[in-house]
Amino acid sequence: MKLTNVFSGILVFACLLTGGSALNAETTHKKSLAAHRQAHQQLANVNSRLDMSSVNNAVKEEIQARENGTEVESEERQMIGDLLKEARKHIGKPYRHGMKGPKAFDCSGFSSYVYRQFGYSLSPASRAQFTQGVKVDRKHLKEGDLVFFSSRSSGSNVGHVGIVVSADNSTGAFKFIHASIRGVKIDDCKGYYEGRYIGARRIIQ
């Protein structure tokens, strides 16, 4: 069991040793990772007394992990997997305009509810969500990305949002989970949705 999974304070010390510049840039992301750990009760139990050599070793491990990026990438993958599990738990729940869950949802209420369980604060409006995160090209989609569509009432503007559950980057095809008028379900981006696709945003970076 890695000590770096327990002592988040050590990360601060590690960042100071490496210049501290990464800490401010990743504050929001780190808070979200912490919320993920708490939500899934992954707190570790260790002895309350640690000698200085153990602390030093933990700092070295944290610095090494940050240098190669493997720990952050691994936890991001785990978070996205858990986020999609959370989304799938609500399949079949009804669509209700203005509802933000957990018993019923509208489209942006669903995406904001799912992301909120992992420490991310999304606007309750799909048009505003289209300004959050970073823009993603359709052929670079990955699981967890938000995808946006126009609707019958929105004209050419954003009127609907879903969460990518799988993507074929060689063709641009993808599946997404969303609160449709028929309830929370998974659809392919084809037919009706293909013609109304507007773009995508990545929240977990």
Coordinates of N, CA and C in Angstrom, one line a residue:
M1 N 0.9 -1.2 0.0 CA 0.0 0.0 0.0 C 0.9 1.2 0.0
K2 N 0.6 2.2 -0.9 CA 1.5 3.4 -1.0 C 1.1 4.4 0.0
L3 N 2.1 5.0 0.6 CA 1.8 6.0 1.6 C 1.3 7.3 0.9
T4 N 1.6 7.4 -0.4 CA 1.1 8.7 -1.1 C -0.4 8.7 -1.3
N5 N -1.0 7.6 -1.1 CA -2.5 7.6 -1.2 C -3.1 8.1 0.0
V6 N -2.4 8.2 1.1 CA -2.9 8.7 2.4 C -2.6 10.1 2.7
F7 N -1.3 10.4 2.6 CA -0.9 11.7 3.1 C -0.9 12.7 2.0
S8 N -2.0 13.4 1.8 CA -2.2 14.4 0.7 C -1.3 15.6 1.1
G9 N -1.0 15.8 2.3 CA -0.2 16.9 2.7 C 1.2 16.8 2.2
I10 N 1.7 15.6 2.0 CA 3.0 15.3 1.5 C 3.1 15.9 0.0
L11 N 2.0 15.9 -0.7 CA 2.0 16.4 -2.1 C 2.4 17.9 -2.1
V12 N 1.9 18.6 -1.1 CA 2.3 20.0 -1.1 C 3.8 20.2 -0.9
F13 N 4.4 19.4 0.0 CA 5.8 19.4 0.3 C 6.5 19.0 -1.0
A14 N 6.0 18.0 -1.7 CA 6.7 17.5 -2.9 C 6.7 18.6 -3.9
C15 N 5.6 19.3 -4.1 CA 5.5 20.4 -5.1 C 6.4 21.5 -4.8
L16 N 6.6 21.8 -3.5 CA 7.5 22.9 -3.1 C 8.9 22.5 -3.5
L17 N 9.2 21.2 -3.3 CA 10.6 20.8 -3.7 C 10.8 20.9 -5.2
T18 N 9.7 20.8 -6.0 CA 9.9 20.8 -7.4 C 9.5 22.2 -8.0
G19 N 9.4 23.2 -7.2 CA 9.1 24.5 -7.7 C 7.7 25.0 -7.4
G20 N 6.8 24.1 -7.0 CA 5.4 24.5 -6.6 C 4.5 25.0 -7.7
S21 N 5.0 25.0 -9.0 CA 4.2 25.6 -10.0 C 3.0 24.7 -10.4
A22 N 3.1 23.4 -10.2 CA 2.1 22.5 -10.6 C 0.9 22.6 -9.7
L23 N 1.1 23.0 -8.4 CA 0.0 23.0 -7.4 C -1.1 23.8 -7.8
N24 N -0.8 25.1 -8.1 CA -1.9 26.0 -8.5 C -2.6 25.6 -9.7
A25 N -1.9 25.1 -10.7 CA -2.5 24.7 -12.0 C -3.4 23.5 -11.9
E26 N -3.2 22.7 -10.8 CA -4.0 21.4 -10.7 C -4.9 21.4 -9.5
T27 N -5.1 22.6 -8.9 CA -5.9 22.7 -7.6 C -7.3 22.1 -7.8
T28 N -8.0 22.5 -8.9 CA -9.4 22.0 -9.1 C -9.3 20.5 -9.4
H29 N -8.4 20.0 -10.2 CA -8.3 18.6 -10.5 C -8.0 17.8 -9.2
K30 N -7.1 18.3 -8.4 CA -6.8 17.6 -7.2 C -8.0 17.5 -6.2
K31 N -8.8 18.6 -6.1 CA -10.0 18.5 -5.3 C -10.9 17.4 -5.8
S32 N -11.0 17.3 -7.2 CA -11.9 16.3 -7.7 C -11.4 14.9 -7.5
L33 N -10.1 14.7 -7.6 CA -9.6 13.4 -7.2 C -9.8 13.1 -5.8
A34 N -9.7 14.1 -4.9 CA -10.0 13.8 -3.5 C -11.4 13.5 -3.3
A35 N -12.3 14.1 -4.0 CA -13.8 13.8 -3.9 C -14.1 12.4 -4.3
H36 N -13.3 12.0 -5.4 CA -13.5 10.6 -5.9 C -13.1 9.6 -4.8
R37 N -11.9 9.9 -4.2 CA -11.5 8.9 -3.2 C -12.5 8.8 -2.0
Q38 N -13.0 10.0 -1.6 CA -13.9 10.0 -0.5 C -15.3 9.3 -0.9
A39 N -15.7 9.6 -2.1 CA -17.0 9.0 -2.5 C -17.0 7.5 -2.5
H40 N -15.8 7.0 -2.8 CA -15.7 5.5 -2.9 C -15.0 4.9 -1.7
Q41 N -14.9 5.7 -0.7 CA -14.4 5.2 0.6 C -13.0 4.4 0.5
Q42 N -12.1 5.1 -0.2 CA -10.8 4.5 -0.4 C -9.7 5.0 0.5
L43 N -10.2 5.4 1.7 CA -9.2 5.9 2.6 C -8.5 4.8 3.2
A44 N -7.2 4.9 3.4 CA -6.3 3.9 3.9 C -6.1 4.0 5.4
N45 N -5.9 2.9 6.1 CA -5.6 3.0 7.5 C -4.1 2.6 7.7
V46 N -3.4 3.5 8.4 CA -2.0 3.3 8.6 C -1.7 3.6 10.1
N47 N -0.6 3.2 10.6 CA -0.1 3.6 11.9 C 0.0 5.1 12.0
S48 N -0.3 5.7 13.1 CA -0.3 7.1 13.3 C 1.1 7.7 13.4
R49 N 2.1 6.8 13.8 CA 3.4 7.2 14.0 C 4.3 6.7 12.8
L50 N 5.0 7.7 12.2 CA 5.9 7.4 11.1 C 7.2 8.1 11.4
D51 N 8.3 7.4 11.1 CA 9.6 8.0 11.3 C 9.9 8.9 10.1
M52 N 10.9 9.7 10.2 CA 11.2 10.7 9.2 C 11.6 10.0 7.8
S53 N 12.2 8.8 7.9 CA 12.7 8.2 6.7 C 11.4 7.7 5.9
S54 N 10.4 7.3 6.6 CA 9.1 7.0 5.9 C 8.5 8.2 5.1
V55 N 8.5 9.3 5.8 CA 8.0 10.5 5.2 C 8.9 10.9 4.0
N56 N 10.2 10.8 4.1 CA 11.1 11.2 3.0 C 10.8 10.2 1.8
N57 N 10.6 8.9 2.1 CA 10.4 8.0 1.0 C 9.1 8.3 0.3
A58 N 8.1 8.7 1.1 CA 6.8 9.1 0.5 C 6.9 10.3 -0.4
V59 N 7.7 11.3 0.0 CA 7.9 12.5 -0.8 C 8.6 12.1 -2.1
K60 N 9.6 11.2 -2.0 CA 10.3 10.8 -3.3 C 9.4 10.1 -4.2
E61 N 8.5 9.2 -3.7 CA 7.5 8.5 -4.5 C 6.6 9.4 -5.2
E62 N 6.1 10.5 -4.4 CA 5.2 11.4 -5.0 C 5.8 12.2 -6.1
I63 N 7.1 12.6 -5.9 CA 7.8 13.4 -6.9 C 8.0 12.6 -8.2
Q64 N 8.3 11.3 -8.0 CA 8.5 10.4 -9.2 C 7.2 10.2 -9.9
A65 N 6.1 10.0 -9.2 CA 4.8 9.8 -9.8 C 4.4 11.0 -10.6
R66 N 4.7 12.2 -10.1 CA 4.3 13.4 -10.8 C 5.2 13.6 -12.0
E67 N 6.5 13.2 -12.0 CA 7.3 13.3 -13.1 C 6.9 12.4 -14.3
N68 N 6.5 11.2 -14.0 CA 6.1 10.3 -15.1 C 4.6 10.3 -15.4
G69 N 3.8 10.9 -14.5 CA 2.4 11.1 -14.8 C 1.5 9.9 -14.6
T70 N 2.2 8.8 -14.3 CA 1.4 7.5 -14.3 C 0.3 7.5 -13.2
E71 N 0.6 8.0 -12.0 CA -0.4 7.9 -10.9 C -1.6 8.8 -11.3
V72 N -1.4 10.0 -11.8 CA -2.5 10.8 -12.1 C -3.4 10.2 -13.2
E73 N -2.7 9.7 -14.3 CA -3.4 9.1 -15.4 C -4.2 7.9 -14.9
S74 N -3.6 7.1 -14.0 CA -4.3 5.9 -13.5 C -5.6 6.3 -12.8
E75 N -5.5 7.3 -11.9 CA -6.6 7.7 -11.1 C -7.7 8.4 -12.0
E76 N -7.2 9.1 -13.0 CA -8.2 9.7 -14.0 C -9.0 8.6 -14.7
R77 N -8.3 7.5 -15.1 CA -9.0 6.4 -15.8 C -10.0 5.8 -14.8
Q78 N -9.6 5.6 -13.6 CA -10.5 5.0 -12.6 C -11.7 5.9 -12.3
M79 N -11.4 7.2 -12.2 CA -12.5 8.1 -12.0 C -13.5 8.1 -13.1
I80 N -13.1 8.1 -14.4 CA -14.0 8.1 -15.5 C -14.8 6.8 -15.5
G81 N -14.1 5.7 -15.2 CA -14.8 4.4 -15.1 C -15.9 4.4 -14.1
D82 N -15.6 5.0 -12.9 CA -16.6 5.1 -11.9 C -17.7 6.1 -12.2
L83 N -17.3 7.2 -12.9 CA -18.3 8.1 -13.3 C -19.4 7.5 -14.3
L84 N -18.9 6.6 -15.2 CA -19.8 6.0 -16.1 C -20.7 4.9 -15.4
K85 N -20.1 4.3 -14.4 CA -20.9 3.4 -13.5 C -22.0 4.1 -12.8
E86 N -21.7 5.3 -12.3 CA -22.7 6.1 -11.7 C -23.8 6.5 -12.7
A87 N -23.4 6.9 -13.9 CA -24.3 7.3 -14.9 C -25.3 6.2 -15.2
R88 N -24.7 5.0 -15.4 CA -25.5 3.8 -15.8 C -26.5 3.4 -14.7
K89 N -26.2 3.7 -13.4 CA -27.1 3.4 -12.3 C -28.5 4.0 -12.5
H90 N -28.6 5.1 -13.3 CA -29.8 5.9 -13.5 C -30.5 5.6 -14.8
I91 N -30.1 4.6 -15.5 CA -30.8 4.2 -16.8 C -32.2 3.8 -16.4
G92 N -33.1 4.4 -17.2 CA -34.5 4.1 -17.0 C -35.3 5.1 -16.2
K93 N -34.5 6.0 -15.5 CA -35.2 7.0 -14.7 C -35.8 8.1 -15.7
P94 N -37.0 8.7 -15.3 CA -37.7 9.5 -16.2 C -37.1 10.9 -16.5
Y95 N -37.5 11.4 -17.6 CA -37.1 12.8 -18.0 C -38.2 13.7 -17.4
R96 N -37.7 14.8 -16.7 CA -38.6 15.8 -16.2 C -37.8 17.1 -16.4
H97 N -38.5 18.0 -17.2 CA -37.8 19.3 -17.4 C -37.5 20.1 -16.1
G98 N -36.3 20.5 -16.0 CA -35.8 21.3 -14.8 C -35.4 20.4 -13.7
M99 N -35.5 19.1 -13.8 CA -35.1 18.2 -12.7 C -33.7 17.9 -12.7
K100 N -33.0 17.9 -11.5 CA -31.6 17.7 -11.4 C -31.2 16.4 -10.7
G101 N -32.2 15.5 -10.5 CA -32.0 14.2 -9.9 C -32.2 14.2 -8.4
P102 N -32.0 13.0 -7.8 CA -31.7 11.7 -8.5 C -32.9 10.9 -9.0
K103 N -34.1 11.4 -8.7 CA -35.3 10.6 -9.1 C -35.7 10.8 -10.5
A104 N -35.4 12.0 -11.1 CA -35.7 12.4 -12.4 C -34.7 13.4 -12.9
F105 N -34.6 13.5 -14.2 CA -33.5 14.5 -14.7 C -34.0 15.1 -16.0
D106 N -33.5 16.3 -16.3 CA -33.5 16.8 -17.7 C -32.0 16.5 -18.1
C107 N -31.7 16.9 -19.4 CA -30.4 16.4 -19.9 C -29.2 17.0 -19.2
S108 N -29.2 18.4 -19.0 CA -28.1 19.0 -18.3 C -28.1 18.7 -16.8
G109 N -29.3 18.5 -16.3 CA -29.4 18.1 -14.9 C -28.8 16.7 -14.6
F110 N -28.9 15.8 -15.6 CA -28.3 14.5 -15.5 C -26.7 14.6 -15.6
S111 N -26.2 15.3 -16.6 CA -24.7 15.4 -16.7 C -24.2 16.2 -15.5
S112 N -24.8 17.2 -15.0 CA -24.3 18.0 -13.8 C -24.4 17.1 -12.6
Y113 N -25.4 16.3 -12.4 CA -25.6 15.5 -11.3 C -24.5 14.4 -11.2
V114 N -24.2 13.7 -12.4 CA -23.2 12.7 -12.4 C -21.8 13.3 -12.1
Y115 N -21.5 14.4 -12.7 CA -20.2 15.0 -12.5 C -20.0 15.5 -11.0
R116 N -21.1 16.0 -10.5 CA -21.1 16.5 -9.1 C -20.7 15.4 -8.1
Q117 N -21.0 14.2 -8.4 CA -20.6 13.1 -7.5 C -19.1 12.9 -7.4
F118 N -18.4 13.5 -8.3 CA -16.9 13.3 -8.4 C -16.2 14.7 -8.2
G119 N -16.9 15.6 -7.6 CA -16.3 16.9 -7.3 C -16.2 18.0 -8.3
Y120 N -16.9 17.7 -9.5 CA -16.9 18.7 -10.5 C -18.2 19.5 -10.5
S121 N -18.2 20.8 -10.6 CA -19.3 21.7 -10.6 C -19.6 22.1 -12.0
L122 N -20.7 21.6 -12.6 CA -21.1 22.0 -13.9 C -22.4 22.9 -13.8
S123 N -22.5 23.8 -14.8 CA -23.7 24.6 -14.8 C -24.9 23.7 -15.0
P124 N -26.1 24.1 -14.5 CA -27.3 23.3 -14.8 C -27.9 23.5 -16.2
A125 N -27.3 24.3 -17.0 CA -27.8 24.6 -18.3 C -26.8 24.0 -19.4
S126 N -27.3 23.4 -20.4 CA -26.5 22.7 -21.4 C -25.7 23.7 -22.2
R127 N -26.3 24.9 -22.5 CA -25.5 25.9 -23.2 C -24.3 26.4 -22.5
A128 N -24.5 26.5 -21.1 CA -23.3 27.0 -20.3 C -22.3 25.8 -20.2
Q129 N -22.8 24.6 -20.1 CA -21.8 23.5 -20.0 C -20.9 23.4 -21.3
F130 N -21.5 23.9 -22.4 CA -20.7 23.9 -23.7 C -19.5 24.9 -23.6
T131 N -19.5 25.7 -22.6 CA -18.3 26.7 -22.4 C -17.4 26.1 -21.3
Q132 N -17.7 25.0 -20.7 CA -16.8 24.5 -19.6 C -15.8 23.5 -20.2
G133 N -14.8 23.2 -19.4 CA -13.8 22.3 -19.9 C -13.0 22.8 -21.1
V134 N -12.6 21.9 -21.9 CA -11.8 22.2 -23.2 C -12.5 21.6 -24.4
K135 N -12.4 22.2 -25.5 CA -13.0 21.7 -26.7 C -12.3 20.4 -27.2
V136 N -13.1 19.5 -27.7 CA -12.5 18.2 -28.1 C -13.0 17.9 -29.5
D137 N -12.1 17.6 -30.5 CA -12.5 17.2 -31.8 C -13.2 15.8 -31.7
R138 N -14.2 15.6 -32.6 CA -15.0 14.4 -32.6 C -14.1 13.2 -32.7
K139 N -13.1 13.2 -33.5 CA -12.2 12.1 -33.7 C -11.2 11.9 -32.6
H140 N -11.3 12.7 -31.5 CA -10.5 12.5 -30.3 C -11.3 12.3 -29.1
L141 N -12.5 12.0 -29.2 CA -13.4 11.7 -28.1 C -12.9 10.6 -27.2
K142 N -13.2 10.7 -25.9 CA -12.9 9.6 -25.0 C -14.1 9.5 -24.0
E143 N -14.1 8.4 -23.3 CA -15.2 8.1 -22.3 C -15.2 9.3 -21.3
G144 N -16.4 9.7 -21.0 CA -16.6 10.8 -20.0 C -16.7 12.2 -20.6
D145 N -16.3 12.3 -21.9 CA -16.5 13.7 -22.5 C -18.0 14.0 -22.6
L146 N -18.3 15.3 -22.6 CA -19.6 15.8 -22.8 C -19.8 16.0 -24.3
V147 N -20.9 15.6 -24.8 CA -21.3 15.8 -26.2 C -22.6 16.6 -26.3
F148 N -22.6 17.5 -27.3 CA -23.7 18.5 -27.4 C -24.4 18.4 -28.7
F149 N -25.7 18.7 -28.6 CA -26.6 18.6 -29.8 C -27.6 19.8 -29.8
S150 N -28.1 20.1 -31.0 CA -29.2 21.1 -31.0 C -30.4 20.3 -30.8
S151 N -31.5 21.0 -30.5 CA -32.8 20.3 -30.3 C -33.9 21.0 -31.1
R152 N -35.1 20.4 -31.1 CA -36.2 21.0 -31.9 C -36.5 22.4 -31.5
S153 N -36.3 22.7 -30.2 CA -36.6 24.0 -29.7 C -35.4 25.0 -29.7
S154 N -34.2 24.5 -29.9 CA -33.0 25.4 -29.8 C -32.5 25.9 -31.1
G155 N -33.1 25.5 -32.2 CA -32.6 26.0 -33.5 C -31.2 25.4 -33.7
S156 N -30.2 26.3 -34.1 CA -28.9 25.8 -34.3 C -28.0 25.9 -33.0
N157 N -28.6 26.3 -31.9 CA -27.9 26.4 -30.7 C -27.9 25.1 -29.9
V158 N -27.0 25.0 -28.9 CA -27.0 23.9 -28.0 C -28.3 23.8 -27.3
G159 N -28.9 22.6 -27.3 CA -30.2 22.3 -26.6 C -30.2 21.0 -25.9
H160 N -29.1 20.2 -26.0 CA -29.1 18.9 -25.4 C -27.6 18.5 -25.2
V161 N -27.4 17.7 -24.1 CA -26.1 17.2 -23.7 C -26.1 15.8 -23.2
G162 N -25.0 15.0 -23.5 CA -24.9 13.7 -23.0 C -23.5 13.4 -22.6
I163 N -23.2 12.2 -22.1 CA -21.8 11.8 -21.7 C -21.4 10.6 -22.5
V164 N -20.2 10.7 -23.1 CA -19.7 9.6 -24.0 C -19.4 8.4 -23.1
V165 N -19.9 7.2 -23.6 CA -19.6 5.9 -22.9 C -18.7 5.1 -23.8
S166 N -18.6 5.3 -25.1 CA -17.6 4.7 -25.9 C -17.4 5.5 -27.2
A167 N -16.2 5.4 -27.8 CA -16.0 6.1 -29.0 C -15.0 5.4 -29.9
D168 N -15.3 5.4 -31.2 CA -14.4 4.8 -32.2 C -13.7 6.0 -32.9
N169 N -12.5 6.3 -32.5 CA -11.8 7.5 -33.1 C -11.4 7.4 -34.5
S170 N -11.4 6.1 -35.1 CA -11.1 5.9 -36.5 C -12.2 6.4 -37.4
T171 N -13.5 6.3 -36.9 CA -14.6 6.7 -37.7 C -15.4 7.9 -37.2
G172 N -15.1 8.3 -35.9 CA -15.9 9.4 -35.3 C -17.2 8.9 -34.7
A173 N -17.5 7.6 -34.7 CA -18.7 7.1 -34.1 C -18.6 7.0 -32.6
F174 N -19.7 7.2 -31.9 CA -19.7 7.1 -30.5 C -21.0 6.8 -29.9
K175 N -21.1 6.3 -28.7 CA -22.3 6.1 -27.9 C -22.3 7.1 -26.7
F176 N -23.4 7.5 -26.3 CA -23.5 8.4 -25.2 C -24.7 8.1 -24.3
I177 N -24.6 8.4 -23.0 CA -25.7 8.2 -22.1 C -26.3 9.6 -21.8
H178 N -27.6 9.7 -21.8 CA -28.2 11.0 -21.6 C -29.6 10.9 -21.1
A179 N -30.2 12.0 -20.6 CA -31.6 12.0 -20.2 C -32.4 12.5 -21.4
S180 N -32.9 11.5 -22.1 CA -33.7 11.8 -23.3 C -35.2 12.0 -22.9
I181 N -36.0 12.4 -23.8 CA -37.5 12.5 -23.4 C -38.1 11.1 -23.1
R182 N -37.4 10.1 -23.4 CA -37.8 8.7 -23.0 C -37.1 8.2 -21.8
G183 N -36.4 9.1 -21.1 CA -35.7 8.7 -19.9 C -34.2 8.6 -20.1
V184 N -33.5 8.2 -19.0 CA -32.1 8.1 -19.1 C -31.8 6.8 -19.9
K185 N -31.0 6.9 -21.0 CA -30.7 5.8 -21.9 C -29.4 6.0 -22.6
I186 N -28.9 5.0 -23.3 CA -27.7 5.1 -24.1 C -28.1 5.0 -25.5
D187 N -27.5 5.9 -26.3 CA -27.8 6.0 -27.8 C -26.6 6.1 -28.6
D188 N -26.7 5.7 -29.9 CA -25.6 5.9 -30.8 C -25.8 7.3 -31.4
C189 N -24.7 7.9 -31.8 CA -24.8 9.2 -32.5 C -25.0 8.9 -34.0
K190 N -26.2 8.7 -34.3 CA -26.6 8.5 -35.7 C -28.1 8.9 -35.9
G191 N -28.5 9.0 -37.1 CA -29.9 9.4 -37.4 C -30.1 10.8 -36.9
Y192 N -31.1 10.9 -36.0 CA -31.6 12.2 -35.4 C -30.4 12.9 -34.8
Y193 N -29.6 12.2 -34.0 CA -28.5 12.9 -33.3 C -27.3 13.2 -34.2
E194 N -27.1 12.4 -35.2 CA -26.0 12.7 -36.1 C -26.2 14.1 -36.8
G195 N -27.4 14.3 -37.2 CA -27.7 15.6 -37.8 C -27.7 16.8 -36.9
R196 N -27.8 16.5 -35.6 CA -27.9 17.7 -34.7 C -26.6 17.8 -33.8
Y197 N -25.6 17.0 -34.1 CA -24.3 17.1 -33.3 C -23.7 18.4 -33.5
I198 N -23.3 19.0 -32.4 CA -22.6 20.4 -32.4 C -21.1 20.3 -32.0
G199 N -20.8 19.6 -31.0 CA -19.4 19.5 -30.5 C -19.3 18.8 -29.2
A200 N -18.0 18.8 -28.6 CA -17.8 18.1 -27.4 C -16.8 18.9 -26.5
R201 N -16.9 18.7 -25.2 CA -16.0 19.3 -24.2 C -15.5 18.3 -23.3
R202 N -14.3 18.4 -22.9 CA -13.6 17.5 -21.9 C -13.5 18.2 -20.6
I203 N -14.1 17.6 -19.6 CA -14.1 18.1 -18.2 C -13.0 17.6 -17.4
I204 N -12.8 16.3 -17.5 CA -11.7 15.6 -16.8 C -10.5 15.6 -17.6
Q205 N -9.5 16.4 -17.3 CA -8.3 16.6 -18.1 C -7.1 16.1 -17.5

